[in-house]
Amino acid sequence: MGCCFSANDGYEYDDDAVSGSVNEVPRVTGVHQFTIRQYSGVKRKGVGKSVLSRNFTVAGREWFVRFYPDGYNSDTSDHVAFFLQSLYRPSCGSVYHVEFSFALLGGGDGGAVLHDVLIDRPCRFDNRNNSWGIRKYITREQLEGAALGAIHDDTLTVRCTMHVIQRRRRTSRGAGPVRVPVPPSCHAKNAMEFLLSGDAPFDLEIHVGDATFGAHRLALAGQSLYFRKLLYGQVGNEASSPVIRLQEMSPEAFGAVLHYVYHDSLPPEATTKGRNAAAMAREVFEAADMYAMERLKLMCASNLCRFIGDDTASGIMELARAHSCDPLKKACENYMKRRKDSIQP
């Protein structure tokens, strides 16, 4: 991919951006803060072109961060990307396993984390591959939006935290114990795939308005404290009945809740910008709070941030207050403050 060194283009970086700390062997931790000034000039360099941080040292090696303001490739051009790269490819036989994350920081002295993405497994840096990263870190629309508040004075700051796992080499002397690698647990994934396969018949019928949904009692109770108490916390009524009736929402909103129960995500139609998308986002948010599904509630809050505007900010803030959602309330306050500052003479 093409690249451009920001130092040659007049963009500035913190001289004291690099610091490191050593944990117990075999992990070495390093932190690098990458500040990109004149963001409006950095973007539009083109898809696949990157801005590079200064080099920093962790675990005896030189590293740097790549920022792709216009996307890593044409398939991801609506997102910005961040990559971690070693300055030189490790020599043949040398391998570095690295866990890392990129966090967008807010302005001011606190430097609050606004958006954080962690690579969930160690990446292998060797003589064949010395660069790993996140192609879809955040959409450009979200990054530049007032609700997030990541850009201050045309400046963007990201913090890269990395953990280098130093693994000792085994010698050929002596016959050490033979170990079989064990993959990460997939218990939850396997359970949901089984329930969705149809091999386990539904044991619960849910009526919402004129619509009827089939579900598994255990799946609902496992994702919602409300349904756990409703279906297993009492004797008689819904606890033993194969049918329950819900009156608090539309069938479309409950369908989104049920999709989350089985897929741990919102359905695609709940995250679009269609005509009724804002009303749907609000209704699912309220349902998530009522059913004590905190992760779904925060996902809906993030979704609602897309609809914060001059005509909606106060209404969404009232919604956030009514349902005790501080992150959504803070997003509205941030938008209104920035809007107020922009119209002052």
PDB file of N, CA, C and O in Angstrom, residues 92-141:
ATOM      1  N   CYS A  92      15.070 -14.590  10.358  1.00  0.00           N
ATOM      2  CA  CYS A  92      14.460 -15.914  10.155  1.00  0.00           C
ATOM      3  C   CYS A  92      14.522 -16.721  11.444  1.00  0.00           C
ATOM      4  O   CYS A  92      15.586 -16.858  12.054  1.00  0.00           O
ATOM      5  N   GLY A  93      13.410 -17.230  11.859  1.00  0.00           N
ATOM      6  CA  GLY A  93      13.343 -18.019  13.090  1.00  0.00           C
ATOM      7  C   GLY A  93      12.893 -17.208  14.294  1.00  0.00           C
ATOM      8  O   GLY A  93      12.462 -17.771  15.299  1.00  0.00           O
ATOM      9  N   SER A  94      12.990 -15.867  14.224  1.00  0.00           N
ATOM     10  CA  SER A  94      12.540 -15.015  15.332  1.00  0.00           C
ATOM     11  C   SER A  94      11.051 -14.715  15.176  1.00  0.00           C
ATOM     12  O   SER A  94      10.594 -14.363  14.092  1.00  0.00           O
ATOM     13  N   VAL A  95      10.327 -14.844  16.249  1.00  0.00           N
ATOM     14  CA  VAL A  95       8.888 -14.630  16.228  1.00  0.00           C
ATOM     15  C   VAL A  95       8.500 -13.788  17.440  1.00  0.00           C
ATOM     16  O   VAL A  95       8.975 -14.025  18.547  1.00  0.00           O
ATOM     17  N   TYR A  96       7.643 -12.781  17.203  1.00  0.00           N
ATOM     18  CA  TYR A  96       7.116 -11.960  18.281  1.00  0.00           C
ATOM     19  C   TYR A  96       5.593 -12.066  18.258  1.00  0.00           C
ATOM     20  O   TYR A  96       4.970 -11.813  17.230  1.00  0.00           O
ATOM     21  N   HIS A  97       5.028 -12.464  19.374  1.00  0.00           N
ATOM     22  CA  HIS A  97       3.572 -12.503  19.499  1.00  0.00           C
ATOM     23  C   HIS A  97       3.129 -11.270  20.274  1.00  0.00           C
ATOM     24  O   HIS A  97       3.603 -11.031  21.399  1.00  0.00           O
ATOM     25  N   VAL A  98       2.245 -10.491  19.679  1.00  0.00           N
ATOM     26  CA  VAL A  98       1.905  -9.180  20.230  1.00  0.00           C
ATOM     27  C   VAL A  98       0.388  -9.017  20.339  1.00  0.00           C
ATOM     28  O   VAL A  98      -0.340  -9.271  19.381  1.00  0.00           O
ATOM     29  N   GLU A  99      -0.059  -8.600  21.514  1.00  0.00           N
ATOM     30  CA  GLU A  99      -1.434  -8.145  21.697  1.00  0.00           C
ATOM     31  C   GLU A  99      -1.409  -6.616  21.695  1.00  0.00           C
ATOM     32  O   GLU A  99      -0.509  -6.013  22.293  1.00  0.00           O
ATOM     33  N   PHE A 100      -2.376  -5.985  21.037  1.00  0.00           N
ATOM     34  CA  PHE A 100      -2.347  -4.525  21.000  1.00  0.00           C
ATOM     35  C   PHE A 100      -3.747  -3.960  20.845  1.00  0.00           C
ATOM     36  O   PHE A 100      -4.690  -4.653  20.455  1.00  0.00           O
ATOM     37  N   SER A 101      -3.866  -2.681  21.170  1.00  0.00           N
ATOM     38  CA  SER A 101      -5.142  -1.977  21.042  1.00  0.00           C
ATOM     39  C   SER A 101      -4.877  -0.547  20.612  1.00  0.00           C
ATOM     40  O   SER A 101      -3.784  -0.009  20.812  1.00  0.00           O
ATOM     41  N   PHE A 102      -5.900   0.073  20.003  1.00  0.00           N
ATOM     42  CA  PHE A 102      -5.846   1.476  19.624  1.00  0.00           C
ATOM     43  C   PHE A 102      -7.024   2.188  20.294  1.00  0.00           C
ATOM     44  O   PHE A 102      -8.166   1.741  20.167  1.00  0.00           O
ATOM     45  N   ALA A 103      -6.726   3.274  21.006  1.00  0.00           N
ATOM     46  CA  ALA A 103      -7.766   4.025  21.721  1.00  0.00           C
ATOM     47  C   ALA A 103      -7.733   5.485  21.280  1.00  0.00           C
ATOM     48  O   ALA A 103      -6.692   6.140  21.349  1.00  0.00           O
ATOM     49  N   LEU A 104      -8.878   5.992  20.820  1.00  0.00           N
ATOM     50  CA  LEU A 104      -8.998   7.414  20.510  1.00  0.00           C
ATOM     51  C   LEU A 104      -9.155   8.187  21.810  1.00  0.00           C
ATOM     52  O   LEU A 104      -9.953   7.805  22.671  1.00  0.00           O
ATOM     53  N   LEU A 105      -8.401   9.271  21.942  1.00  0.00           N
ATOM     54  CA  LEU A 105      -8.416  10.042  23.173  1.00  0.00           C
ATOM     55  C   LEU A 105      -9.102  11.386  22.956  1.00  0.00           C
ATOM     56  O   LEU A 105      -8.947  12.008  21.904  1.00  0.00           O
ATOM     57  N   GLY A 106      -9.826  11.843  23.977  1.00  0.00           N
ATOM     58  CA  GLY A 106     -10.461  13.139  23.907  1.00  0.00           C
ATOM     59  C   GLY A 106      -9.476  14.254  24.195  1.00  0.00           C
ATOM     60  O   GLY A 106      -8.331  14.019  24.599  1.00  0.00           O
ATOM     61  N   GLY A 107      -9.914  15.467  24.019  1.00  0.00           N
ATOM     62  CA  GLY A 107      -9.054  16.609  24.286  1.00  0.00           C
ATOM     63  C   GLY A 107      -8.980  16.895  25.767  1.00  0.00           C
ATOM     64  O   GLY A 107      -9.607  16.243  26.599  1.00  0.00           O
ATOM     65  N   GLY A 108      -8.215  17.893  26.131  1.00  0.00           N
ATOM     66  CA  GLY A 108      -8.072  18.277  27.530  1.00  0.00           C
ATOM     67  C   GLY A 108      -7.004  17.463  28.234  1.00  0.00           C
ATOM     68  O   GLY A 108      -6.389  16.559  27.667  1.00  0.00           O
ATOM     69  N   ASP A 109      -6.812  17.773  29.533  1.00  0.00           N
ATOM     70  CA  ASP A 109      -5.748  17.134  30.290  1.00  0.00           C
ATOM     71  C   ASP A 109      -6.066  15.681  30.599  1.00  0.00           C
ATOM     72  O   ASP A 109      -5.173  14.858  30.760  1.00  0.00           O
ATOM     73  N   GLY A 110      -7.371  15.354  30.722  1.00  0.00           N
ATOM     74  CA  GLY A 110      -7.735  13.997  31.096  1.00  0.00           C
ATOM     75  C   GLY A 110      -7.452  12.975  30.021  1.00  0.00           C
ATOM     76  O   GLY A 110      -7.080  11.846  30.310  1.00  0.00           O
ATOM     77  N   GLY A 111      -7.629  13.359  28.770  1.00  0.00           N
ATOM     78  CA  GLY A 111      -7.416  12.416  27.684  1.00  0.00           C
ATOM     79  C   GLY A 111      -8.312  11.204  27.791  1.00  0.00           C
ATOM     80  O   GLY A 111      -7.847  10.065  27.684  1.00  0.00           O
ATOM     81  N   ALA A 112      -9.617  11.407  28.003  1.00  0.00           N
ATOM     82  CA  ALA A 112     -10.539  10.287  28.184  1.00  0.00           C
ATOM     83  C   ALA A 112     -10.603   9.439  26.923  1.00  0.00           C
ATOM     84  O   ALA A 112     -10.507   9.942  25.806  1.00  0.00           O
ATOM     85  N   VAL A 113     -10.761   8.134  27.110  1.00  0.00           N
ATOM     86  CA  VAL A 113     -10.874   7.208  25.987  1.00  0.00           C
ATOM     87  C   VAL A 113     -12.266   7.317  25.386  1.00  0.00           C
ATOM     88  O   VAL A 113     -13.266   7.119  26.076  1.00  0.00           O
ATOM     89  N   LEU A 114     -12.344   7.632  24.095  1.00  0.00           N
ATOM     90  CA  LEU A 114     -13.623   7.803  23.407  1.00  0.00           C
ATOM     91  C   LEU A 114     -14.016   6.566  22.610  1.00  0.00           C
ATOM     92  O   LEU A 114     -15.194   6.301  22.413  1.00  0.00           O
ATOM     93  N   HIS A 115     -13.016   5.831  22.124  1.00  0.00           N
ATOM     94  CA  HIS A 115     -13.283   4.640  21.304  1.00  0.00           C
ATOM     95  C   HIS A 115     -12.058   3.750  21.416  1.00  0.00           C
ATOM     96  O   HIS A 115     -10.929   4.203  21.236  1.00  0.00           O
ATOM     97  N   ASP A 116     -12.255   2.484  21.751  1.00  0.00           N
ATOM     98  CA  ASP A 116     -11.126   1.584  22.002  1.00  0.00           C
ATOM     99  C   ASP A 116     -11.396   0.244  21.336  1.00  0.00           C
ATOM    100  O   ASP A 116     -12.463  -0.338  21.527  1.00  0.00           O
ATOM    101  N   VAL A 117     -10.452  -0.237  20.538  1.00  0.00           N
ATOM    102  CA  VAL A 117     -10.590  -1.537  19.884  1.00  0.00           C
ATOM    103  C   VAL A 117      -9.352  -2.367  20.212  1.00  0.00           C
ATOM    104  O   VAL A 117      -8.215  -1.932  19.989  1.00  0.00           O
ATOM    105  N   LEU A 118      -9.578  -3.562  20.736  1.00  0.00           N
ATOM    106  CA  LEU A 118      -8.506  -4.459  21.141  1.00  0.00           C
ATOM    107  C   LEU A 118      -8.434  -5.649  20.195  1.00  0.00           C
ATOM    108  O   LEU A 118      -9.465  -6.253  19.877  1.00  0.00           O
ATOM    109  N   ILE A 119      -7.237  -5.975  19.718  1.00  0.00           N
ATOM    110  CA  ILE A 119      -7.035  -7.215  18.981  1.00  0.00           C
ATOM    111  C   ILE A 119      -7.157  -8.357  19.976  1.00  0.00           C
ATOM    112  O   ILE A 119      -6.420  -8.410  20.961  1.00  0.00           O
ATOM    113  N   ASP A 120      -8.137  -9.250  19.776  1.00  0.00           N
ATOM    114  CA  ASP A 120      -8.496 -10.208  20.810  1.00  0.00           C
ATOM    115  C   ASP A 120      -7.617 -11.452  20.852  1.00  0.00           C
ATOM    116  O   ASP A 120      -7.882 -12.364  21.626  1.00  0.00           O
ATOM    117  N   ARG A 121      -6.570 -11.504  20.054  1.00  0.00           N
ATOM    118  CA  ARG A 121      -5.653 -12.637  20.135  1.00  0.00           C
ATOM    119  C   ARG A 121      -4.257 -12.148  19.728  1.00  0.00           C
ATOM    120  O   ARG A 121      -4.124 -11.192  18.964  1.00  0.00           O
ATOM    121  N   PRO A 122      -3.201 -12.793  20.237  1.00  0.00           N
ATOM    122  CA  PRO A 122      -1.843 -12.367  19.881  1.00  0.00           C
ATOM    123  C   PRO A 122      -1.591 -12.511  18.380  1.00  0.00           C
ATOM    124  O   PRO A 122      -1.962 -13.501  17.758  1.00  0.00           O
ATOM    125  N   CYS A 123      -0.963 -11.489  17.800  1.00  0.00           N
ATOM    126  CA  CYS A 123      -0.609 -11.513  16.379  1.00  0.00           C
ATOM    127  C   CYS A 123       0.861 -11.886  16.233  1.00  0.00           C
ATOM    128  O   CYS A 123       1.703 -11.437  17.010  1.00  0.00           O
ATOM    129  N   ARG A 124       1.157 -12.663  15.217  1.00  0.00           N
ATOM    130  CA  ARG A 124       2.506 -13.191  15.020  1.00  0.00           C
ATOM    131  C   ARG A 124       3.287 -12.278  14.071  1.00  0.00           C
ATOM    132  O   ARG A 124       2.949 -12.151  12.887  1.00  0.00           O
ATOM    133  N   PHE A 125       4.327 -11.642  14.591  1.00  0.00           N
ATOM    134  CA  PHE A 125       5.230 -10.828  13.793  1.00  0.00           C
ATOM    135  C   PHE A 125       6.483 -11.658  13.516  1.00  0.00           C
ATOM    136  O   PHE A 125       7.198 -12.045  14.452  1.00  0.00           O
ATOM    137  N   ASP A 126       6.741 -11.943  12.228  1.00  0.00           N
ATOM    138  CA  ASP A 126       7.907 -12.746  11.870  1.00  0.00           C
ATOM    139  C   ASP A 126       8.485 -12.205  10.571  1.00  0.00           C
ATOM    140  O   ASP A 126       8.124 -11.121  10.113  1.00  0.00           O
ATOM    141  N   ASN A 127       9.382 -12.967   9.954  1.00  0.00           N
ATOM    142  CA  ASN A 127      10.034 -12.467   8.744  1.00  0.00           C
ATOM    143  C   ASN A 127       9.115 -12.490   7.525  1.00  0.00           C
ATOM    144  O   ASN A 127       9.473 -11.981   6.461  1.00  0.00           O
ATOM    145  N   ARG A 128       7.915 -13.036   7.655  1.00  0.00           N
ATOM    146  CA  ARG A 128       6.946 -13.054   6.556  1.00  0.00           C
ATOM    147  C   ARG A 128       5.894 -11.960   6.712  1.00  0.00           C
ATOM    148  O   ARG A 128       5.365 -11.456   5.736  1.00  0.00           O
ATOM    149  N   ASN A 129       5.570 -11.620   7.939  1.00  0.00           N
ATOM    150  CA  ASN A 129       4.528 -10.614   8.174  1.00  0.00           C
ATOM    151  C   ASN A 129       4.935  -9.751   9.358  1.00  0.00           C
ATOM    152  O   ASN A 129       5.036 -10.246  10.479  1.00  0.00           O
ATOM    153  N   ASN A 130       5.187  -8.481   9.108  1.00  0.00           N
ATOM    154  CA  ASN A 130       5.585  -7.579  10.191  1.00  0.00           C
ATOM    155  C   ASN A 130       4.589  -6.444  10.397  1.00  0.00           C
ATOM    156  O   ASN A 130       4.923  -5.414  10.970  1.00  0.00           O
ATOM    157  N   SER A 131       3.340  -6.622   9.942  1.00  0.00           N
ATOM    158  CA  SER A 131       2.322  -5.582  10.085  1.00  0.00           C
ATOM    159  C   SER A 131       0.959  -6.211  10.342  1.00  0.00           C
ATOM    160  O   SER A 131       0.524  -7.097   9.599  1.00  0.00           O
ATOM    161  N   TRP A 132       0.295  -5.748  11.420  1.00  0.00           N
ATOM    162  CA  TRP A 132      -1.052  -6.193  11.749  1.00  0.00           C
ATOM    163  C   TRP A 132      -1.873  -4.976  12.167  1.00  0.00           C
ATOM    164  O   TRP A 132      -1.333  -4.038  12.754  1.00  0.00           O
ATOM    165  N   GLY A 133      -3.163  -5.023  11.880  1.00  0.00           N
ATOM    166  CA  GLY A 133      -3.980  -3.883  12.272  1.00  0.00           C
ATOM    167  C   GLY A 133      -5.465  -4.119  12.133  1.00  0.00           C
ATOM    168  O   GLY A 133      -5.926  -5.250  11.985  1.00  0.00           O
ATOM    169  N   ILE A 134      -6.207  -3.020  12.196  1.00  0.00           N
ATOM    170  CA  ILE A 134      -7.675  -3.052  12.196  1.00  0.00           C
ATOM    171  C   ILE A 134      -8.168  -2.256  10.994  1.00  0.00           C
ATOM    172  O   ILE A 134      -8.072  -1.026  10.965  1.00  0.00           O
ATOM    173  N   ARG A 135      -8.658  -2.952   9.980  1.00  0.00           N
ATOM    174  CA  ARG A 135      -9.088  -2.285   8.747  1.00  0.00           C
ATOM    175  C   ARG A 135     -10.353  -1.462   8.950  1.00  0.00           C
ATOM    176  O   ARG A 135     -10.525  -0.419   8.335  1.00  0.00           O
ATOM    177  N   LYS A 136     -11.254  -1.953   9.794  1.00  0.00           N
ATOM    178  CA  LYS A 136     -12.500  -1.227  10.052  1.00  0.00           C
ATOM    179  C   LYS A 136     -12.482  -0.752  11.499  1.00  0.00           C
ATOM    180  O   LYS A 136     -13.229  -1.243  12.347  1.00  0.00           O
ATOM    181  N   TYR A 137     -11.623   0.217  11.777  1.00  0.00           N
ATOM    182  CA  TYR A 137     -11.498   0.697  13.154  1.00  0.00           C
ATOM    183  C   TYR A 137     -12.732   1.497  13.566  1.00  0.00           C
ATOM    184  O   TYR A 137     -13.338   1.241  14.611  1.00  0.00           O
ATOM    185  N   ILE A 138     -13.123   2.469  12.763  1.00  0.00           N
ATOM    186  CA  ILE A 138     -14.326   3.271  13.016  1.00  0.00           C
ATOM    187  C   ILE A 138     -14.678   3.955  11.704  1.00  0.00           C
ATOM    188  O   ILE A 138     -13.795   4.248  10.892  1.00  0.00           O
ATOM    189  N   THR A 139     -15.960   4.170  11.465  1.00  0.00           N
ATOM    190  CA  THR A 139     -16.331   4.844  10.222  1.00  0.00           C
ATOM    191  C   THR A 139     -15.848   6.296  10.264  1.00  0.00           C
ATOM    192  O   THR A 139     -15.747   6.907  11.339  1.00  0.00           O
ATOM    193  N   ARG A 140     -15.561   6.826   9.103  1.00  0.00           N
ATOM    194  CA  ARG A 140     -15.105   8.211   9.034  1.00  0.00           C
ATOM    195  C   ARG A 140     -16.203   9.158   9.540  1.00  0.00           C
ATOM    196  O   ARG A 140     -15.926  10.183  10.163  1.00  0.00           O
ATOM    197  N   GLU A 141     -17.450   8.798   9.267  1.00  0.00           N
ATOM    198  CA  GLU A 141     -18.568   9.619   9.720  1.00  0.00           C
ATOM    199  C   GLU A 141     -18.605   9.694  11.241  1.00  0.00           C
ATOM    200  O   GLU A 141     -18.802  10.765  11.825  1.00  0.00           O
TER     201      GLU A 141
END
